[in-house]
Amino acid sequence: MGNCCEGVENFFGRQKNTNIRISLPAVCFVWQIAMIILFGVFIRYDKESDVRKWIEYKKSHNFTSDAENDFYFRYPSFQDVHVMIFVGFGFLMTFLKRYSFSGVGFNFLIAAFGLQWALLMQGWFHTLDPADGKVYIGVENLINADFCVAGSLIAYGALLGKVSPVQLMVVTLFGVTLFAVEEYIILNLLHCRDAGGSMVIHAFGGYYGLAISRVLYRPNLHQSKRLMGSVYHSDIFAMIGTLFLWMFWPSFNSAITNHGDGQHRAVINTYLALASSVLTAVAISSMSQKKGKLDMVHVQNATLAGGVAMGTAAEFMISPYGSLIVGFCCGIISTFGYLFVTPFLEKYLKIQDTCGIHNLHAVPGMLGGFLGAIVAAAASVEVYGKEGLTQTFGFEGNFATRSVLTQGGFQAAGTCVAVAFGLVGGTIVGFILKFPIWGDPADDNCYDDEVYWEVPEDEETLPPVLEYNNHMIHKHQDISESNFSVEQS
Amino acid sequence: MGNCCEGVENFFGRQKNTNIRISLPAVCFVWQIAMIILFGVFIRYDKESDVRKWIEYKKSHNFTSDAENDFYFRYPSFQDVHVMIFVGFGFLMTFLKRYSFSGVGFNFLIAAFGLQWALLMQGWFHTLDPADGKVYIGVENLINADFCVAGSLIAYGALLGKVSPVQLMVVTLFGVTLFAVEEYIILNLLHCRDAGGSMVIHAFGGYYGLAISRVLYRPNLHQSKRLMGSVYHSDIFAMIGTLFLWMFWPSFNSAITNHGDGQHRAVINTYLALASSVLTAVAISSMSQKKGKLDMVHVQNATLAGGVAMGTAAEFMISPYGSLIVGFCCGIISTFGYLFVTPFLEKYLKIQDTCGIHNLHAVPGMLGGFLGAIVAAAASVEVYGKEGLTQTFGFEGNFATRSVLTQGGFQAAGTCVAVAFGLVGGTIVGFILKFPIWGDPADDNCYDDEVYWEVPEDEETLPPVLEYNNHMIHKHQDISESNFSVEQS
Amino acid sequence: MGNCCEGVENFFGRQKNTNIRISLPAVCFVWQIAMIILFGVFIRYDKESDVRKWIEYKKSHNFTSDAENDFYFRYPSFQDVHVMIFVGFGFLMTFLKRYSFSGVGFNFLIAAFGLQWALLMQGWFHTLDPADGKVYIGVENLINADFCVAGSLIAYGALLGKVSPVQLMVVTLFGVTLFAVEEYIILNLLHCRDAGGSMVIHAFGGYYGLAISRVLYRPNLHQSKRLMGSVYHSDIFAMIGTLFLWMFWPSFNSAITNHGDGQHRAVINTYLALASSVLTAVAISSMSQKKGKLDMVHVQNATLAGGVAMGTAAEFMISPYGSLIVGFCCGIISTFGYLFVTPFLEKYLKIQDTCGIHNLHAVPGMLGGFLGAIVAAAASVEVYGKEGLTQTFGFEGNFATRSVLTQGGFQAAGTCVAVAFGLVGGTIVGFILKFPIWGDPADDNCYDDEVYWEVPEDEETLPPVLEYNNHMIHKHQDISESNFSVEQS
């Protein structure tokens, strides 16, 4: 007992103040009121969601049918993306044995927080009407807001278990802001195509999270080692997240591509890449273990790498077998990442990456950006048709004369911009998070829902009670056993 | 052991007859056969789901495309609503430690039971063709049937753990009937708009459940206190319900609004109100606890209040910042309800409300009804356009000359009708449920799946067995420990 | 301890080699590379997913809107089907107490593996362009690939817990191949209609799995009896699978039916049949138990029988009450199957059917096939209209003169073909699986994730650790209890 009691003393000696009773409500209220004011000033329904404007628009375009409303082209995909953001990311982060409340709960909080800011930031940069200074929103803005938030949720994956909800809101606030700026540079100034966000979402979000995690390095994190792993049922909860991400990734990559063939093709490409990366992720997982046993970490994560990597190229004519090759390679790379790179990063680069976002988002996203550059550079009039080339790459207006080779170069440059934004932005945000005011947990208190949640009594206490109950109903009373139960409970 | 044995005797002394072997199958069979006969007499495919009629309809309207079939406007929303009814409501009610089977299972049963009756009842009131006395159904009827059932599922939330499945079927039978009548009064006679059902679904369902719960008040419910709370994993299961409700609520509120801008706008408004109520619910939850810790009950429920409150106004031009304000207020009100009103109701008004439907459905629904009245009364030709005003509020036929102010008054009246129907109907149904024939559980047997389900052996017995197994495969055999295991199992 | 130690020796004596470190990665890699090559040779985007072709197609057909792209008619249904395949089937198979990783994980693996092969096989048989030997794919092919894989996943249901992942890949490889052939015979040569696959998916898949299971009969399977049941939380995980299957079955049966009324009607019929089978399944389940308690096995499975049985007839004018009758009967038949036929099959026919696919897929599928025959034979011009009859049954080209009676006969013949393919194919595949090279588990090692997965440490070890932690934070230190915890952990 001696050691144990010393532990307790030590513990209280080092305990951080994790009380967020003032900071969390303050941030929530101040922020939400700010949002209401800014929305009041800037945000309006667009011509397809405003009743007066839609009636006028239909008349002026001689539409006979409401089916032309963008809503019907995008809403099913939006709902799939929405599921990915809240259930996909949320449940993927429930895998820790005692951090599932925070995994799914804080994901919920920061996504709902971030998407409002994203509507504003992206609106100012992309859909501000210079005539009246208003931002007009429709379903495509909602999809983009979800996308924008995804970058910060990816960063949460690296920080899972080591930060407070207030810190996460700071991460999201800056994450969304940085996202909107890099997206403006990449999509508007460089005129890249990146419908599924290999660059702007995954590469940016991945390196953003890794940089923050580097600055927040905890040398004594091993003190929370007892809570670092999963338990049987938490791994199954995480599979809910994995599967909803996997199934709906075709919608993610096609949600904002061109109507018609664009959405259709992006779905096919993503579907194939994902199928392919399941097989190679499983293969490498099995090969890496003496008895060939599979590792849930790989099945939960590396199987998704194909979807990340197709984020840019999904809408291009990469061809079905090309998609399979992308998934093939990324399944391998991602699983190898979990096996070798994550331990390396922790040991030598002092980057503690709880969910392994390096292997699932940062690297596959960056590779996906460069892949997009290559596929764009290889585009030809024979394959796309002249009109198709214009449509697919948006060679219109200022960019009407751009060649596919130039486009490829800009795509590659865009990838570098995304990575740079992630690294630099993450470093700065990391230092902001080091201020001792955010209520982050102590080193021996990480990965523990107890810190920020009212956790129900242990399940441990349940079975004796139930046993007691069952006894009364079904079973002969065994005196000695009952005694034991009572003592235990 | 003395006390324990006495407990057993007491127990058998007070035990109610919970055997439902005759009553449950009898209700199921009689009812299902009645449904078959009534469907045979009344229900037919409508012009968009009948092959002969659809071909004729297309010809007579010069439609060149099947895309004009209402199916393509409504089916994605229908599927989302369907998920809310079965997974959303079902899993939200799995939060109790030993009542998850009943939570999700009885929800499944009564929803499947109720939707058939709803098709008939709503059909008779709304889509009966007077020419031939038939009810013609299409996808919109399926959505409305799901909506209608939702009212009774809300009531189940108040009764969770305290009633038998046979009682739930009675609740649903009357609930659906009352719903169809109040809906007819509110939507047809008063000509209110209520696409997402703040009034007809949430206010009605909430007060219906509360009134029943009041009549069925159990003064000795504390005898089941051991089973009243959640355990760690049951709270995560409940989050599945919460998230699917939260994500798909925009589809719920837009499922039967006008094509085009109507559906589009309802989605945007609901999305924003929901995001806003997440932040205020979390803020109040954190403020209410000494250390600022969050309470899962609030995160699971109060985050949804914005969606409930937007049920009526979502299709109106409430404007994006208006939606944020609605969510802001309702997140606060709902969380305060869980903190203060639920205990008050139980202590002083003798209303035991297991899931807190008072705070999630009754009050936000009623507020949503009055909100709709205000927004309707404030409508103007400048904002909606003349044609838009007619479309949005249905100022056609008998109601062509109605002003927006009058409309606002009727909306408010409709809300009162819904609340009255809930309270009066629930009181009557409550007394019906007091007959001692329905197999409801004893006071010390509530919240327990054992009463109505074959529950698998405790998880408790699992680990020793596994340990035993693992020993054989992986570990050195420790004699003394193995002995212990064998004894235990 | 004596017996126990002998058990250990026995165990190692009989232990099979379950090391799949070479075989599983080898199959994955070889197969995935083969897929890449074959896709490179054969698979191309079709006219609606290829940018150049879609632009040309739109011009040649004078389409003004991209809404005519088949993507918008089918993609929402595709996503629902996708959820059924991966979450529905996957989570339905998590019900065993220690086989949930394999249930959902191997389902994931073989579905991702099989759908690629399905695209090729079905492409060669159905959509090969003879002009250039290419297969052109779009969203309908993706749906069909998911359908094709479903046959093998159904077979997995019978084999759950008793086979290795390598064996499952063999099952899938042959399963998909046989499926494509029987589908070609049934749909193209016999010209049957089977949009939801009562015949080609469920009857085939069911009997395929049962035949394999018969050949692989394990007389000593009782040695794994300790792992055969469910635990409380695994049953709730399985309900996720059940509900997503149940909710999305209308999309399954309507995904590839005719645009417009065809999809619309298939949804209505399936929705009603499913609702009806919930009630009768629950009724029989309750009747079968002395106290009227419900059995989760029935609720998880037999409630779905109505959807299986409507697979063929859903697109016909079976009328709403007809659908209710189908669900009524199949709910009863399926539950009786679980009660009486599954034990009978195991005892007398030596068929060990883990998930009871006989009762959920084989019999309802076969009945659905014959039902389709009857409904087709009863079709009339009065009900369908002349044009409608042609459209619904495809009485065009070579089949322009076929009568509905003949069609009924062919539908019945098609059902027999499906069953025959399942039985004969399954028997052959069963013998292939008997080669001692596939790494299947020993009889006393079935239903155990430990064999093929890195399973996290028992939850058993969790509570003491947590208790220890909580003590430090919240509670007074009880010396004796803490000693106990330390000893245990």
PDB file of N, CA, C and O in Angstrom, chain B residues 271-322:
ATOM      1  N   TYR B 271     -31.161  22.695 -39.532  1.00  0.00           N
ATOM      2  CA  TYR B 271     -29.716  22.462 -39.361  1.00  0.00           C
ATOM      3  C   TYR B 271     -29.121  23.518 -38.428  1.00  0.00           C
ATOM      4  O   TYR B 271     -28.372  23.201 -37.496  1.00  0.00           O
ATOM      5  N   LEU B 272     -29.498  24.766 -38.626  1.00  0.00           N
ATOM      6  CA  LEU B 272     -28.927  25.844 -37.812  1.00  0.00           C
ATOM      7  C   LEU B 272     -29.464  25.817 -36.380  1.00  0.00           C
ATOM      8  O   LEU B 272     -28.698  25.977 -35.414  1.00  0.00           O
ATOM      9  N   ALA B 273     -30.769  25.581 -36.234  1.00  0.00           N
ATOM     10  CA  ALA B 273     -31.331  25.561 -34.883  1.00  0.00           C
ATOM     11  C   ALA B 273     -30.707  24.438 -34.061  1.00  0.00           C
ATOM     12  O   ALA B 273     -30.411  24.606 -32.870  1.00  0.00           O
ATOM     13  N   LEU B 274     -30.495  23.305 -34.697  1.00  0.00           N
ATOM     14  CA  LEU B 274     -29.905  22.170 -33.986  1.00  0.00           C
ATOM     15  C   LEU B 274     -28.477  22.469 -33.543  1.00  0.00           C
ATOM     16  O   LEU B 274     -28.074  22.145 -32.425  1.00  0.00           O
ATOM     17  N   ALA B 275     -27.706  23.053 -34.453  1.00  0.00           N
ATOM     18  CA  ALA B 275     -26.321  23.363 -34.107  1.00  0.00           C
ATOM     19  C   ALA B 275     -26.275  24.301 -32.914  1.00  0.00           C
ATOM     20  O   ALA B 275     -25.472  24.135 -31.987  1.00  0.00           O
ATOM     21  N   SER B 276     -27.164  25.259 -32.923  1.00  0.00           N
ATOM     22  CA  SER B 276     -27.192  26.242 -31.854  1.00  0.00           C
ATOM     23  C   SER B 276     -27.584  25.611 -30.522  1.00  0.00           C
ATOM     24  O   SER B 276     -27.000  25.937 -29.473  1.00  0.00           O
ATOM     25  N   SER B 277     -28.538  24.701 -30.539  1.00  0.00           N
ATOM     26  CA  SER B 277     -28.963  24.141 -29.244  1.00  0.00           C
ATOM     27  C   SER B 277     -27.913  23.195 -28.668  1.00  0.00           C
ATOM     28  O   SER B 277     -27.901  22.972 -27.458  1.00  0.00           O
ATOM     29  N   VAL B 278     -27.042  22.641 -29.494  1.00  0.00           N
ATOM     30  CA  VAL B 278     -25.946  21.843 -28.927  1.00  0.00           C
ATOM     31  C   VAL B 278     -25.101  22.718 -28.007  1.00  0.00           C
ATOM     32  O   VAL B 278     -24.766  22.326 -26.882  1.00  0.00           O
ATOM     33  N   LEU B 279     -24.770  23.901 -28.474  1.00  0.00           N
ATOM     34  CA  LEU B 279     -23.862  24.743 -27.681  1.00  0.00           C
ATOM     35  C   LEU B 279     -24.484  25.205 -26.376  1.00  0.00           C
ATOM     36  O   LEU B 279     -23.828  25.160 -25.325  1.00  0.00           O
ATOM     37  N   THR B 280     -25.740  25.620 -26.409  1.00  0.00           N
ATOM     38  CA  THR B 280     -26.322  26.106 -25.154  1.00  0.00           C
ATOM     39  C   THR B 280     -26.641  24.955 -24.211  1.00  0.00           C
ATOM     40  O   THR B 280     -26.527  25.109 -22.991  1.00  0.00           O
ATOM     41  N   ALA B 281     -27.027  23.796 -24.741  1.00  0.00           N
ATOM     42  CA  ALA B 281     -27.274  22.650 -23.860  1.00  0.00           C
ATOM     43  C   ALA B 281     -25.993  22.261 -23.132  1.00  0.00           C
ATOM     44  O   ALA B 281     -25.998  22.009 -21.924  1.00  0.00           O
ATOM     45  N   VAL B 282     -24.887  22.221 -23.863  1.00  0.00           N
ATOM     46  CA  VAL B 282     -23.608  21.873 -23.247  1.00  0.00           C
ATOM     47  C   VAL B 282     -23.222  22.929 -22.211  1.00  0.00           C
ATOM     48  O   VAL B 282     -22.743  22.602 -21.116  1.00  0.00           O
ATOM     49  N   ALA B 283     -23.436  24.182 -22.534  1.00  0.00           N
ATOM     50  CA  ALA B 283     -23.055  25.253 -21.611  1.00  0.00           C
ATOM     51  C   ALA B 283     -23.819  25.140 -20.294  1.00  0.00           C
ATOM     52  O   ALA B 283     -23.221  25.172 -19.207  1.00  0.00           O
ATOM     53  N   ILE B 284     -25.126  24.977 -20.374  1.00  0.00           N
ATOM     54  CA  ILE B 284     -25.921  24.885 -19.146  1.00  0.00           C
ATOM     55  C   ILE B 284     -25.577  23.610 -18.372  1.00  0.00           C
ATOM     56  O   ILE B 284     -25.484  23.613 -17.143  1.00  0.00           O
ATOM     57  N   SER B 285     -25.355  22.523 -19.112  1.00  0.00           N
ATOM     58  CA  SER B 285     -24.996  21.275 -18.441  1.00  0.00           C
ATOM     59  C   SER B 285     -23.714  21.456 -17.632  1.00  0.00           C
ATOM     60  O   SER B 285     -23.619  21.018 -16.484  1.00  0.00           O
ATOM     61  N   SER B 286     -22.741  22.104 -18.226  1.00  0.00           N
ATOM     62  CA  SER B 286     -21.464  22.306 -17.541  1.00  0.00           C
ATOM     63  C   SER B 286     -21.622  23.257 -16.352  1.00  0.00           C
ATOM     64  O   SER B 286     -21.055  23.021 -15.273  1.00  0.00           O
ATOM     65  N   MET B 287     -22.418  24.301 -16.542  1.00  0.00           N
ATOM     66  CA  MET B 287     -22.604  25.274 -15.458  1.00  0.00           C
ATOM     67  C   MET B 287     -23.288  24.673 -14.243  1.00  0.00           C
ATOM     68  O   MET B 287     -23.107  25.142 -13.117  1.00  0.00           O
ATOM     69  N   SER B 288     -24.074  23.631 -14.482  1.00  0.00           N
ATOM     70  CA  SER B 288     -24.926  23.125 -13.407  1.00  0.00           C
ATOM     71  C   SER B 288     -24.181  22.208 -12.445  1.00  0.00           C
ATOM     72  O   SER B 288     -24.729  21.794 -11.435  1.00  0.00           O
ATOM     73  N   GLN B 289     -22.940  21.889 -12.758  1.00  0.00           N
ATOM     74  CA  GLN B 289     -22.233  20.904 -11.946  1.00  0.00           C
ATOM     75  C   GLN B 289     -21.017  21.565 -11.322  1.00  0.00           C
ATOM     76  O   GLN B 289     -20.304  22.325 -11.986  1.00  0.00           O
ATOM     77  N   LYS B 290     -20.771  21.225 -10.055  1.00  0.00           N
ATOM     78  CA  LYS B 290     -19.726  21.902  -9.303  1.00  0.00           C
ATOM     79  C   LYS B 290     -18.389  21.977 -10.053  1.00  0.00           C
ATOM     80  O   LYS B 290     -17.730  23.006 -10.069  1.00  0.00           O
ATOM     81  N   LYS B 291     -17.988  20.871 -10.657  1.00  0.00           N
ATOM     82  CA  LYS B 291     -16.698  20.840 -11.348  1.00  0.00           C
ATOM     83  C   LYS B 291     -16.819  21.148 -12.832  1.00  0.00           C
ATOM     84  O   LYS B 291     -15.859  20.983 -13.592  1.00  0.00           O
ATOM     85  N   GLY B 292     -18.006  21.498 -13.279  1.00  0.00           N
ATOM     86  CA  GLY B 292     -18.187  21.788 -14.690  1.00  0.00           C
ATOM     87  C   GLY B 292     -18.275  20.565 -15.576  1.00  0.00           C
ATOM     88  O   GLY B 292     -18.146  20.663 -16.792  1.00  0.00           O
ATOM     89  N   LYS B 293     -18.496  19.416 -14.961  1.00  0.00           N
ATOM     90  CA  LYS B 293     -18.579  18.190 -15.761  1.00  0.00           C
ATOM     91  C   LYS B 293     -19.902  18.127 -16.520  1.00  0.00           C
ATOM     92  O   LYS B 293     -20.936  18.579 -16.031  1.00  0.00           O
ATOM     93  N   LEU B 294     -19.852  17.499 -17.693  1.00  0.00           N
ATOM     94  CA  LEU B 294     -21.054  17.381 -18.514  1.00  0.00           C
ATOM     95  C   LEU B 294     -21.869  16.178 -18.103  1.00  0.00           C
ATOM     96  O   LEU B 294     -21.329  15.171 -17.641  1.00  0.00           O
ATOM     97  N   ASP B 295     -23.181  16.280 -18.321  1.00  0.00           N
ATOM     98  CA  ASP B 295     -24.084  15.194 -17.999  1.00  0.00           C
ATOM     99  C   ASP B 295     -24.609  14.599 -19.302  1.00  0.00           C
ATOM    100  O   ASP B 295     -25.140  15.312 -20.149  1.00  0.00           O
ATOM    101  N   MET B 296     -24.453  13.292 -19.455  1.00  0.00           N
ATOM    102  CA  MET B 296     -24.878  12.613 -20.675  1.00  0.00           C
ATOM    103  C   MET B 296     -26.376  12.799 -20.947  1.00  0.00           C
ATOM    104  O   MET B 296     -26.791  12.839 -22.109  1.00  0.00           O
ATOM    105  N   VAL B 297     -27.165  12.894 -19.918  1.00  0.00           N
ATOM    106  CA  VAL B 297     -28.609  13.063 -20.123  1.00  0.00           C
ATOM    107  C   VAL B 297     -28.884  14.332 -20.934  1.00  0.00           C
ATOM    108  O   VAL B 297     -29.715  14.335 -21.849  1.00  0.00           O
ATOM    109  N   HIS B 298     -28.155  15.398 -20.619  1.00  0.00           N
ATOM    110  CA  HIS B 298     -28.370  16.644 -21.349  1.00  0.00           C
ATOM    111  C   HIS B 298     -27.861  16.537 -22.778  1.00  0.00           C
ATOM    112  O   HIS B 298     -28.507  16.999 -23.720  1.00  0.00           O
ATOM    113  N   VAL B 299     -26.684  15.943 -22.926  1.00  0.00           N
ATOM    114  CA  VAL B 299     -26.124  15.823 -24.277  1.00  0.00           C
ATOM    115  C   VAL B 299     -27.000  14.931 -25.150  1.00  0.00           C
ATOM    116  O   VAL B 299     -27.173  15.175 -26.340  1.00  0.00           O
ATOM    117  N   GLN B 300     -27.574  13.898 -24.537  1.00  0.00           N
ATOM    118  CA  GLN B 300     -28.406  12.979 -25.319  1.00  0.00           C
ATOM    119  C   GLN B 300     -29.753  13.595 -25.705  1.00  0.00           C
ATOM    120  O   GLN B 300     -30.348  13.174 -26.696  1.00  0.00           O
ATOM    121  N   ASN B 301     -30.234  14.530 -24.942  1.00  0.00           N
ATOM    122  CA  ASN B 301     -31.601  14.999 -25.164  1.00  0.00           C
ATOM    123  C   ASN B 301     -31.712  16.477 -25.518  1.00  0.00           C
ATOM    124  O   ASN B 301     -32.298  16.829 -26.544  1.00  0.00           O
ATOM    125  N   ALA B 302     -31.155  17.328 -24.666  1.00  0.00           N
ATOM    126  CA  ALA B 302     -31.421  18.753 -24.848  1.00  0.00           C
ATOM    127  C   ALA B 302     -30.818  19.303 -26.128  1.00  0.00           C
ATOM    128  O   ALA B 302     -31.275  20.328 -26.656  1.00  0.00           O
ATOM    129  N   THR B 303     -29.817  18.622 -26.664  1.00  0.00           N
ATOM    130  CA  THR B 303     -29.221  19.046 -27.934  1.00  0.00           C
ATOM    131  C   THR B 303     -30.217  18.976 -29.090  1.00  0.00           C
ATOM    132  O   THR B 303     -29.975  19.550 -30.148  1.00  0.00           O
ATOM    133  N   LEU B 304     -31.290  18.223 -28.885  1.00  0.00           N
ATOM    134  CA  LEU B 304     -32.273  18.038 -29.958  1.00  0.00           C
ATOM    135  C   LEU B 304     -33.404  19.064 -29.910  1.00  0.00           C
ATOM    136  O   LEU B 304     -34.238  19.117 -30.814  1.00  0.00           O
ATOM    137  N   ALA B 305     -33.453  19.857 -28.850  1.00  0.00           N
ATOM    138  CA  ALA B 305     -34.609  20.728 -28.646  1.00  0.00           C
ATOM    139  C   ALA B 305     -34.810  21.713 -29.799  1.00  0.00           C
ATOM    140  O   ALA B 305     -35.943  22.044 -30.148  1.00  0.00           O
ATOM    141  N   GLY B 306     -33.714  22.164 -30.400  1.00  0.00           N
ATOM    142  CA  GLY B 306     -33.836  23.090 -31.523  1.00  0.00           C
ATOM    143  C   GLY B 306     -34.626  22.501 -32.682  1.00  0.00           C
ATOM    144  O   GLY B 306     -35.388  23.204 -33.358  1.00  0.00           O
ATOM    145  N   GLY B 307     -34.444  21.212 -32.927  1.00  0.00           N
ATOM    146  CA  GLY B 307     -35.178  20.557 -34.011  1.00  0.00           C
ATOM    147  C   GLY B 307     -36.659  20.485 -33.733  1.00  0.00           C
ATOM    148  O   GLY B 307     -37.487  20.709 -34.625  1.00  0.00           O
ATOM    149  N   VAL B 308     -37.002  20.173 -32.477  1.00  0.00           N
ATOM    150  CA  VAL B 308     -38.414  20.118 -32.090  1.00  0.00           C
ATOM    151  C   VAL B 308     -39.069  21.486 -32.288  1.00  0.00           C
ATOM    152  O   VAL B 308     -40.152  21.602 -32.872  1.00  0.00           O
ATOM    153  N   ALA B 309     -38.377  22.509 -31.802  1.00  0.00           N
ATOM    154  CA  ALA B 309     -38.980  23.843 -31.814  1.00  0.00           C
ATOM    155  C   ALA B 309     -39.108  24.411 -33.226  1.00  0.00           C
ATOM    156  O   ALA B 309     -39.921  25.314 -33.459  1.00  0.00           O
ATOM    157  N   MET B 310     -38.314  23.899 -34.177  1.00  0.00           N
ATOM    158  CA  MET B 310     -38.420  24.399 -35.550  1.00  0.00           C
ATOM    159  C   MET B 310     -39.443  23.631 -36.369  1.00  0.00           C
ATOM    160  O   MET B 310     -39.559  23.858 -37.572  1.00  0.00           O
ATOM    161  N   GLY B 311     -40.171  22.726 -35.742  1.00  0.00           N
ATOM    162  CA  GLY B 311     -41.084  21.874 -36.500  1.00  0.00           C
ATOM    163  C   GLY B 311     -42.130  22.641 -37.284  1.00  0.00           C
ATOM    164  O   GLY B 311     -42.520  22.250 -38.373  1.00  0.00           O
ATOM    165  N   THR B 312     -42.617  23.733 -36.746  1.00  0.00           N
ATOM    166  CA  THR B 312     -43.630  24.501 -37.476  1.00  0.00           C
ATOM    167  C   THR B 312     -42.984  25.566 -38.359  1.00  0.00           C
ATOM    168  O   THR B 312     -43.347  25.733 -39.518  1.00  0.00           O
ATOM    169  N   ALA B 313     -42.022  26.284 -37.808  1.00  0.00           N
ATOM    170  CA  ALA B 313     -41.507  27.465 -38.495  1.00  0.00           C
ATOM    171  C   ALA B 313     -40.438  27.149 -39.534  1.00  0.00           C
ATOM    172  O   ALA B 313     -40.049  28.039 -40.294  1.00  0.00           O
ATOM    173  N   ALA B 314     -39.969  25.897 -39.598  1.00  0.00           N
ATOM    174  CA  ALA B 314     -38.842  25.589 -40.487  1.00  0.00           C
ATOM    175  C   ALA B 314     -39.118  25.966 -41.930  1.00  0.00           C
ATOM    176  O   ALA B 314     -38.233  26.408 -42.652  1.00  0.00           O
ATOM    177  N   GLU B 315     -40.371  25.813 -42.368  1.00  0.00           N
ATOM    178  CA  GLU B 315     -40.655  26.095 -43.785  1.00  0.00           C
ATOM    179  C   GLU B 315     -40.924  27.574 -44.044  1.00  0.00           C
ATOM    180  O   GLU B 315     -41.015  27.993 -45.181  1.00  0.00           O
ATOM    181  N   PHE B 316     -41.058  28.345 -42.952  1.00  0.00           N
ATOM    182  CA  PHE B 316     -41.298  29.778 -43.141  1.00  0.00           C
ATOM    183  C   PHE B 316     -39.972  30.507 -43.347  1.00  0.00           C
ATOM    184  O   PHE B 316     -38.902  29.957 -43.155  1.00  0.00           O
ATOM    185  N   MET B 317     -40.080  31.791 -43.706  1.00  0.00           N
ATOM    186  CA  MET B 317     -38.876  32.608 -43.932  1.00  0.00           C
ATOM    187  C   MET B 317     -38.415  33.194 -42.592  1.00  0.00           C
ATOM    188  O   MET B 317     -38.353  34.405 -42.421  1.00  0.00           O
ATOM    189  N   ILE B 318     -38.056  32.312 -41.679  1.00  0.00           N
ATOM    190  CA  ILE B 318     -37.680  32.774 -40.345  1.00  0.00           C
ATOM    191  C   ILE B 318     -36.295  33.404 -40.349  1.00  0.00           C
ATOM    192  O   ILE B 318     -35.924  34.092 -39.394  1.00  0.00           O
ATOM    193  N   SER B 319     -35.559  33.174 -41.413  1.00  0.00           N
ATOM    194  CA  SER B 319     -34.195  33.661 -41.642  1.00  0.00           C
ATOM    195  C   SER B 319     -33.189  32.891 -40.799  1.00  0.00           C
ATOM    196  O   SER B 319     -33.503  32.440 -39.705  1.00  0.00           O
ATOM    197  N   PRO B 320     -31.970  32.748 -41.335  1.00  0.00           N
ATOM    198  CA  PRO B 320     -30.967  31.899 -40.657  1.00  0.00           C
ATOM    199  C   PRO B 320     -30.682  32.325 -39.223  1.00  0.00           C
ATOM    200  O   PRO B 320     -30.598  31.488 -38.334  1.00  0.00           O
ATOM    201  N   TYR B 321     -30.553  33.635 -38.968  1.00  0.00           N
ATOM    202  CA  TYR B 321     -30.227  34.003 -37.590  1.00  0.00           C
ATOM    203  C   TYR B 321     -31.406  33.762 -36.664  1.00  0.00           C
ATOM    204  O   TYR B 321     -31.230  33.470 -35.481  1.00  0.00           O
ATOM    205  N   GLY B 322     -32.620  33.843 -37.219  1.00  0.00           N
ATOM    206  CA  GLY B 322     -33.794  33.498 -36.421  1.00  0.00           C
ATOM    207  C   GLY B 322     -33.731  32.048 -35.959  1.00  0.00           C
ATOM    208  O   GLY B 322     -34.036  31.733 -34.805  1.00  0.00           O
TER     209      GLY B 322
END
